[in-house]
PDB file of C-alpha atoms in Angstrom:
ATOM      1  CA  MET A   1      62.101 106.429  95.845  1.00 38.00           C
ATOM      2  CA  ALA A   2      64.245 106.162  97.767  1.00 47.00           C
ATOM      3  CA  THR A   3      67.773 107.564  96.866  1.00 64.00           C
ATOM      4  CA  ASP A   4      70.631 105.972  95.990  1.00 92.00           C
ATOM      5  CA  VAL A   5      73.518 105.923  97.910  1.00 94.00           C
ATOM      6  CA  THR A   6      75.958 104.143  95.876  1.00 96.00           C
ATOM      7  CA  ARG A   7      75.323 105.177  92.289  1.00 94.00           C
ATOM      8  CA  VAL A   8      78.014 107.490  92.528  1.00 93.00           C
ATOM      9  CA  MET A   9      80.896 105.160  93.724  1.00 94.00           C
ATOM     10  CA  VAL A  10      79.682 102.373  91.100  1.00 95.00           C
ATOM     11  CA  GLU A  11      80.095 105.411  88.130  1.00 95.00           C
ATOM     12  CA  GLU A  12      83.769 106.068  90.440  1.00 96.00           C
ATOM     13  CA  HIS A  13      84.161 102.175  90.362  1.00 97.00           C
ATOM     14  CA  ARG A  14      84.394 102.774  85.872  1.00 97.00           C
ATOM     15  CA  LEU A  15      86.926 104.906  85.910  1.00 98.00           C
ATOM     16  CA  ILE A  16      89.025 103.395  88.369  1.00 98.00           C
ATOM     17  CA  LEU A  17      88.345 100.143  86.461  1.00 98.00           C
ATOM     18  CA  ARG A  18      89.865 102.138  82.811  1.00 98.00           C
ATOM     19  CA  MET A  19      92.640 102.631  84.905  1.00 98.00           C
ATOM     20  CA  ILE A  20      93.448  99.073  85.767  1.00 98.00           C
ATOM     21  CA  ALA A  21      92.719  97.837  82.341  1.00 98.00           C
ATOM     22  CA  LEU A  22      95.666 100.269  81.546  1.00 98.00           C
ATOM     23  CA  VAL A  23      98.109  98.729  83.794  1.00 98.00           C
ATOM     24  CA  GLU A  24      97.259  95.530  82.951  1.00 98.00           C
ATOM     25  CA  HIS A  25      97.630  95.730  78.971  1.00 97.00           C
ATOM     26  CA  ASN A  26     101.232  98.388  80.074  1.00 97.00           C
ATOM     27  CA  THR A  27     102.046  95.519  82.628  1.00 98.00           C
ATOM     28  CA  ALA A  28     101.277  92.676  79.919  1.00 97.00           C
ATOM     29  CA  ARG A  29     103.341  94.803  77.392  1.00 97.00           C
ATOM     30  CA  LEU A  30     106.082  95.510  79.845  1.00 97.00           C
ATOM     31  CA  GLU A  31     106.046  91.626  80.750  1.00 97.00           C
ATOM     32  CA  ALA A  32     107.246  90.807  76.916  1.00 97.00           C
ATOM     33  CA  GLY A  33     110.074  93.531  77.040  1.00 95.00           C
ATOM     34  CA  ARG A  34     107.567  96.148  75.044  1.00 95.00           C
ATOM     35  CA  PHE A  35     107.193  98.810  77.687  1.00 94.00           C
ATOM     36  CA  ASP A  36     109.535 100.791  79.799  1.00 92.00           C
ATOM     37  CA  ASP A  37     106.952 103.638  80.504  1.00 95.00           C
ATOM     38  CA  TRP A  38     108.361 104.339  83.728  1.00 97.00           C
ATOM     39  CA  HIS A  39     106.332 107.296  84.372  1.00 97.00           C
ATOM     40  CA  PHE A  40     102.923 105.767  83.588  1.00 98.00           C
ATOM     41  CA  TYR A  41     103.222 103.307  86.498  1.00 98.00           C
ATOM     42  CA  LEU A  42     103.893 106.976  88.585  1.00 98.00           C
ATOM     43  CA  ASP A  43     101.056 108.355  87.250  1.00 98.00           C
ATOM     44  CA  ALA A  44      98.971 105.132  88.199  1.00 98.00           C
ATOM     45  CA  VAL A  45     100.168 104.975  91.750  1.00 98.00           C
ATOM     46  CA  ASP A  46      99.061 109.220  91.386  1.00 98.00           C
ATOM     47  CA  PHE A  47      95.662 108.125  90.150  1.00 98.00           C
ATOM     48  CA  ILE A  48      95.463 105.066  92.863  1.00 97.00           C
ATOM     49  CA  ARG A  49      96.787 107.548  95.831  1.00 96.00           C
ATOM     50  CA  ASN A  50      94.293 110.465  94.591  1.00 96.00           C
ATOM     51  CA  TYR A  51      91.436 109.166  93.105  1.00 97.00           C
ATOM     52  CA  ALA A  52      90.720 105.596  93.987  1.00 94.00           C
ATOM     53  CA  ASP A  53      92.299 106.120  97.736  1.00 90.00           C
ATOM     54  CA  ARG A  54      91.588 109.749  98.775  1.00 89.00           C
ATOM     55  CA  PHE A  55      88.455 110.524  96.103  1.00 93.00           C
ATOM     56  CA  HIS A  56      86.531 107.277  96.487  1.00 93.00           C
ATOM     57  CA  HIS A  57      87.976 105.285  99.314  1.00 86.00           C
ATOM     58  CA  ALA A  58      86.920 109.036 101.423  1.00 85.00           C
ATOM     59  CA  LYS A  59      83.391 108.444 100.728  1.00 92.00           C
ATOM     60  CA  GLU A  60      83.566 104.355 101.695  1.00 93.00           C
ATOM     61  CA  GLU A  61      85.199 104.276 104.504  1.00 92.00           C
ATOM     62  CA  ASP A  62      84.202 107.575 106.435  1.00 93.00           C
ATOM     63  CA  VAL A  63      80.454 107.872 104.648  1.00 95.00           C
ATOM     64  CA  LEU A  64      79.244 104.464 103.557  1.00 96.00           C
ATOM     65  CA  PHE A  65      80.587 102.234 106.115  1.00 96.00           C
ATOM     66  CA  VAL A  66      80.189 104.056 108.946  1.00 95.00           C
ATOM     67  CA  GLU A  67      76.184 104.583 108.068  1.00 96.00           C
ATOM     68  CA  LEU A  68      76.359 101.199 107.572  1.00 96.00           C
ATOM     69  CA  VAL A  69      77.880 100.152 111.278  1.00 96.00           C
ATOM     70  CA  GLY A  70      75.538 103.074 112.446  1.00 95.00           C
ATOM     71  CA  ASN A  71      73.004 101.104 111.323  1.00 94.00           C
ATOM     72  CA  GLY A  72      73.883  97.134 112.584  1.00 93.00           C
ATOM     73  CA  MET A  73      76.037  95.973 110.232  1.00 93.00           C
ATOM     74  CA  PRO A  74      79.104  94.748 112.162  1.00 94.00           C
ATOM     75  CA  ALA A  75      82.699  96.461 111.868  1.00 92.00           C
ATOM     76  CA  LYS A  76      84.537  93.293 112.639  1.00 95.00           C
ATOM     77  CA  ARG A  77      84.131  89.929 110.780  1.00 94.00           C
ATOM     78  CA  SER A  78      82.047  90.965 108.419  1.00 92.00           C
ATOM     79  CA  PRO A  79      81.628  92.871 104.397  1.00 92.00           C
ATOM     80  CA  ILE A  80      83.180  96.059 106.086  1.00 93.00           C
ATOM     81  CA  GLU A  81      86.094  94.739 107.672  1.00 95.00           C
ATOM     82  CA  ALA A  82      87.260  92.337 104.113  1.00 94.00           C
ATOM     83  CA  MET A  83      86.781  95.845 102.256  1.00 93.00           C
ATOM     84  CA  LEU A  84      89.126  97.863 104.712  1.00 93.00           C
ATOM     85  CA  ILE A  85      91.818  95.115 104.611  1.00 95.00           C
ATOM     86  CA  GLU A  86      91.366  94.708 100.658  1.00 95.00           C
ATOM     87  CA  HIS A  87      91.886  98.377 100.652  1.00 93.00           C
ATOM     88  CA  ASP A  88      95.229  98.089 102.715  1.00 94.00           C
ATOM     89  CA  ARG A  89      96.438  94.819 100.496  1.00 96.00           C
ATOM     90  CA  GLY A  90      95.807  97.180  97.740  1.00 96.00           C
ATOM     91  CA  ARG A  91      97.922 100.133  99.303  1.00 95.00           C
ATOM     92  CA  VAL A  92     101.054  97.577  99.925  1.00 97.00           C
ATOM     93  CA  HIS A  93     101.051  96.922  96.067  1.00 98.00           C
ATOM     94  CA  VAL A  94     100.936 100.307  95.042  1.00 98.00           C
ATOM     95  CA  LEU A  95     103.916 101.646  97.809  1.00 98.00           C
ATOM     96  CA  ALA A  96     106.042  98.436  95.964  1.00 98.00           C
ATOM     97  CA  ILE A  97     104.736  99.788  92.191  1.00 98.00           C
ATOM     98  CA  GLU A  98     106.067 103.368  93.042  1.00 98.00           C
ATOM     99  CA  ALA A  99     109.324 101.977  94.456  1.00 98.00           C
ATOM    100  CA  ALA A 100     110.038  99.954  91.783  1.00 98.00           C
ATOM    101  CA  ALA A 101     109.230 102.375  89.397  1.00 98.00           C
ATOM    102  CA  LYS A 102     111.690 105.336  91.031  1.00 98.00           C
ATOM    103  CA  GLN A 103     114.052 102.897  91.615  1.00 98.00           C
ATOM    104  CA  ALA A 104     113.897 101.428  87.224  1.00 97.00           C
ATOM    105  CA  LEU A 105     113.727 105.647  86.478  1.00 97.00           C
ATOM    106  CA  ALA A 106     117.275 105.862  88.709  1.00 97.00           C
ATOM    107  CA  GLY A 107     118.622 102.994  86.462  1.00 96.00           C
ATOM    108  CA  GLU A 108     118.573 100.435  88.767  1.00 96.00           C
ATOM    109  CA  PRO A 109     118.362  96.867  87.048  1.00 95.00           C
ATOM    110  CA  GLY A 110     115.311  93.992  87.497  1.00 94.00           C
ATOM    111  CA  GLN A 111     112.568  96.373  88.566  1.00 97.00           C
ATOM    112  CA  GLU A 112     110.291  95.006  85.846  1.00 97.00           C
ATOM    113  CA  ALA A 113     109.437  91.616  87.319  1.00 97.00           C
ATOM    114  CA  ILE A 114     108.734  93.559  91.028  1.00 97.00           C
ATOM    115  CA  LEU A 115     106.634  96.308  89.105  1.00 97.00           C
ATOM    116  CA  ALA A 116     104.813  93.038  87.120  1.00 98.00           C
ATOM    117  CA  GLU A 117     104.269  91.363  90.457  1.00 98.00           C
ATOM    118  CA  HIS A 118     102.715  94.021  91.794  1.00 98.00           C
ATOM    119  CA  ALA A 119     100.452  95.595  89.213  1.00 98.00           C
ATOM    120  CA  ASN A 120      99.276  92.421  88.230  1.00 98.00           C
ATOM    121  CA  GLY A 121      98.521  91.875  92.141  1.00 98.00           C
ATOM    122  CA  TYR A 122      96.871  95.600  92.128  1.00 98.00           C
ATOM    123  CA  ALA A 123      94.844  94.599  89.036  1.00 98.00           C
ATOM    124  CA  ALA A 124      93.838  91.331  90.392  1.00 98.00           C
ATOM    125  CA  LEU A 125      92.632  92.571  93.663  1.00 98.00           C
ATOM    126  CA  LEU A 126      90.789  95.937  92.726  1.00 96.00           C
ATOM    127  CA  ARG A 127      88.574  93.596  90.066  1.00 97.00           C
ATOM    128  CA  GLY A 128      87.409  91.154  92.668  1.00 97.00           C
ATOM    129  CA  HIS A 129      87.031  93.957  95.253  1.00 96.00           C
ATOM    130  CA  ILE A 130      85.017  96.440  93.012  1.00 97.00           C
ATOM    131  CA  GLU A 131      82.909  93.230  91.804  1.00 97.00           C
ATOM    132  CA  LYS A 132      82.418  92.109  95.179  1.00 96.00           C
ATOM    133  CA  GLU A 133      80.837  96.087  95.811  1.00 95.00           C
ATOM    134  CA  ASP A 134      79.223  96.275  93.345  1.00 96.00           C
ATOM    135  CA  THR A 135      77.635  93.239  93.759  1.00 95.00           C
ATOM    136  CA  ILE A 136      76.752  92.258  97.551  1.00 94.00           C
ATOM    137  CA  LEU A 137      77.674  95.092  99.375  1.00 95.00           C
ATOM    138  CA  TYR A 138      76.191  97.971  97.524  1.00 95.00           C
ATOM    139  CA  PRO A 139      73.139  96.312  97.065  1.00 95.00           C
ATOM    140  CA  LEU A 140      73.238  95.184 100.753  1.00 94.00           C
ATOM    141  CA  ALA A 141      73.354  99.068 101.874  1.00 95.00           C
ATOM    142  CA  GLU A 142      70.648  99.980  99.149  1.00 95.00           C
ATOM    143  CA  ARG A 143      68.358  97.968 101.706  1.00 94.00           C
ATOM    144  CA  VAL A 144      69.439  98.439 105.017  1.00 93.00           C
ATOM    145  CA  LEU A 145      69.980 101.939 104.727  1.00 96.00           C
ATOM    146  CA  PRO A 146      67.269 103.600 106.084  1.00 95.00           C
ATOM    147  CA  ALA A 147      65.701 106.938 104.063  1.00 94.00           C
ATOM    148  CA  GLU A 148      65.747 109.735 106.350  1.00 94.00           C
ATOM    149  CA  ILE A 149      69.824 109.034 106.193  1.00 95.00           C
ATOM    150  CA  ARG A 150      70.297 109.193 102.527  1.00 95.00           C
ATOM    151  CA  GLY A 151      70.310 112.984 102.085  1.00 94.00           C
ATOM    152  CA  ARG A 152      72.634 113.266 104.775  1.00 94.00           C
ATOM    153  CA  MET A 153      75.244 110.609 103.123  1.00 95.00           C
ATOM    154  CA  LEU A 154      75.107 112.618  99.898  1.00 94.00           C
ATOM    155  CA  GLN A 155      75.516 115.616 101.246  1.00 95.00           C
ATOM    156  CA  ALA A 156      78.566 114.063 103.217  1.00 95.00           C
ATOM    157  CA  TYR A 157      79.759 112.840  99.422  1.00 94.00           C
ATOM    158  CA  ALA A 158      79.593 116.615  98.249  1.00 93.00           C
ATOM    159  CA  ALA A 159      81.896 117.803 101.081  1.00 93.00           C
ATOM    160  CA  ALA A 160      84.375 114.801 100.241  1.00 90.00           C
ATOM    161  CA  ALA A 161      84.738 115.969  96.428  1.00 90.00           C
ATOM    162  CA  ALA A 162      84.363 119.550  97.336  1.00 92.00           C
ATOM    163  CA  GLN A 163      87.699 119.116  99.467  1.00 91.00           C
ATOM    164  CA  THR A 164      89.396 118.457  95.996  1.00 90.00           C
ATOM    165  CA  PRO A 165      88.000 120.778  93.164  1.00 92.00           C
ATOM    166  CA  GLY A 166      88.589 119.586  89.666  1.00 94.00           C
ATOM    167  CA  LEU A 167      90.643 115.941  90.462  1.00 95.00           C
ATOM    168  CA  GLU A 168      88.244 113.971  88.842  1.00 94.00           C
ATOM    169  CA  GLU A 169      88.500 115.974  85.732  1.00 96.00           C
ATOM    170  CA  LYS A 170      92.281 115.689  86.054  1.00 97.00           C
ATOM    171  CA  TYR A 171      91.694 112.146  86.406  1.00 98.00           C
ATOM    172  CA  ARG A 172      89.415 111.453  83.454  1.00 98.00           C
ATOM    173  CA  GLN A 173      91.661 113.339  81.758  1.00 98.00           C
ATOM    174  CA  LEU A 174      94.950 111.664  82.493  1.00 98.00           C
ATOM    175  CA  VAL A 175      92.901 107.776  81.915  1.00 98.00           C
ATOM    176  CA  ALA A 176      91.996 109.577  78.615  1.00 98.00           C
ATOM    177  CA  ARG A 177      95.339 110.528  77.392  1.00 97.00           C
ATOM    178  CA  TYR A 178      96.742 106.825  78.388  1.00 97.00           C
ATOM    179  CA  GLU A 179      94.116 105.448  76.568  1.00 97.00           C
ATOM    180  CA  ALA A 180      94.497 107.457  73.656  1.00 96.00           C
ATOM    181  CA  GLN A 181      98.199 106.581  73.576  1.00 93.00           C
ATOM    182  CA  ARG A 182      96.891 102.944  73.933  1.00 90.00           C
ATOM    183  CA  ALA A 183      95.091 102.995  70.660  1.00 85.00           C
ATOM    184  CA  ALA A 184      97.657 104.810  68.724  1.00 80.00           C
TER     185      ALA A 184
END
């Protein structure tokens, strides 16, 4: 049986989607005038940058996408280019969320609309992005990547994760804490 080289990323998507659900929930409350925990948005930015972007995207961009290109998928005008463009679009939203949350914390009025626009934009982008990866790109990768490189890929994922020991657990706990607050 071939080694599944995308399962770990699908599993990481689950935690990312849990954070996205929190962003969506709290942003709906923000838009209704019932939420002003600006620190939540800064924690979400921290999660996105360090877990979704550095931890997760490092495996995608530096291992999976490289191997797909090395095994015949075009780097341009391809699913890979589309995913990289969406990664960059997400980073733009994250910058805006961070700036608005910091300004709101400093007492600057009118940040709610900016936060809501970019939080909702990020959430929608990521939900669609993850859906495309999980249902199109990852199954394609499983079909086209040769068996002989899969072990090396899994080792590269493990090496990437080892660069940040404890990071995944830290963000699991962060998400669980906010989920518990939501349920309370």
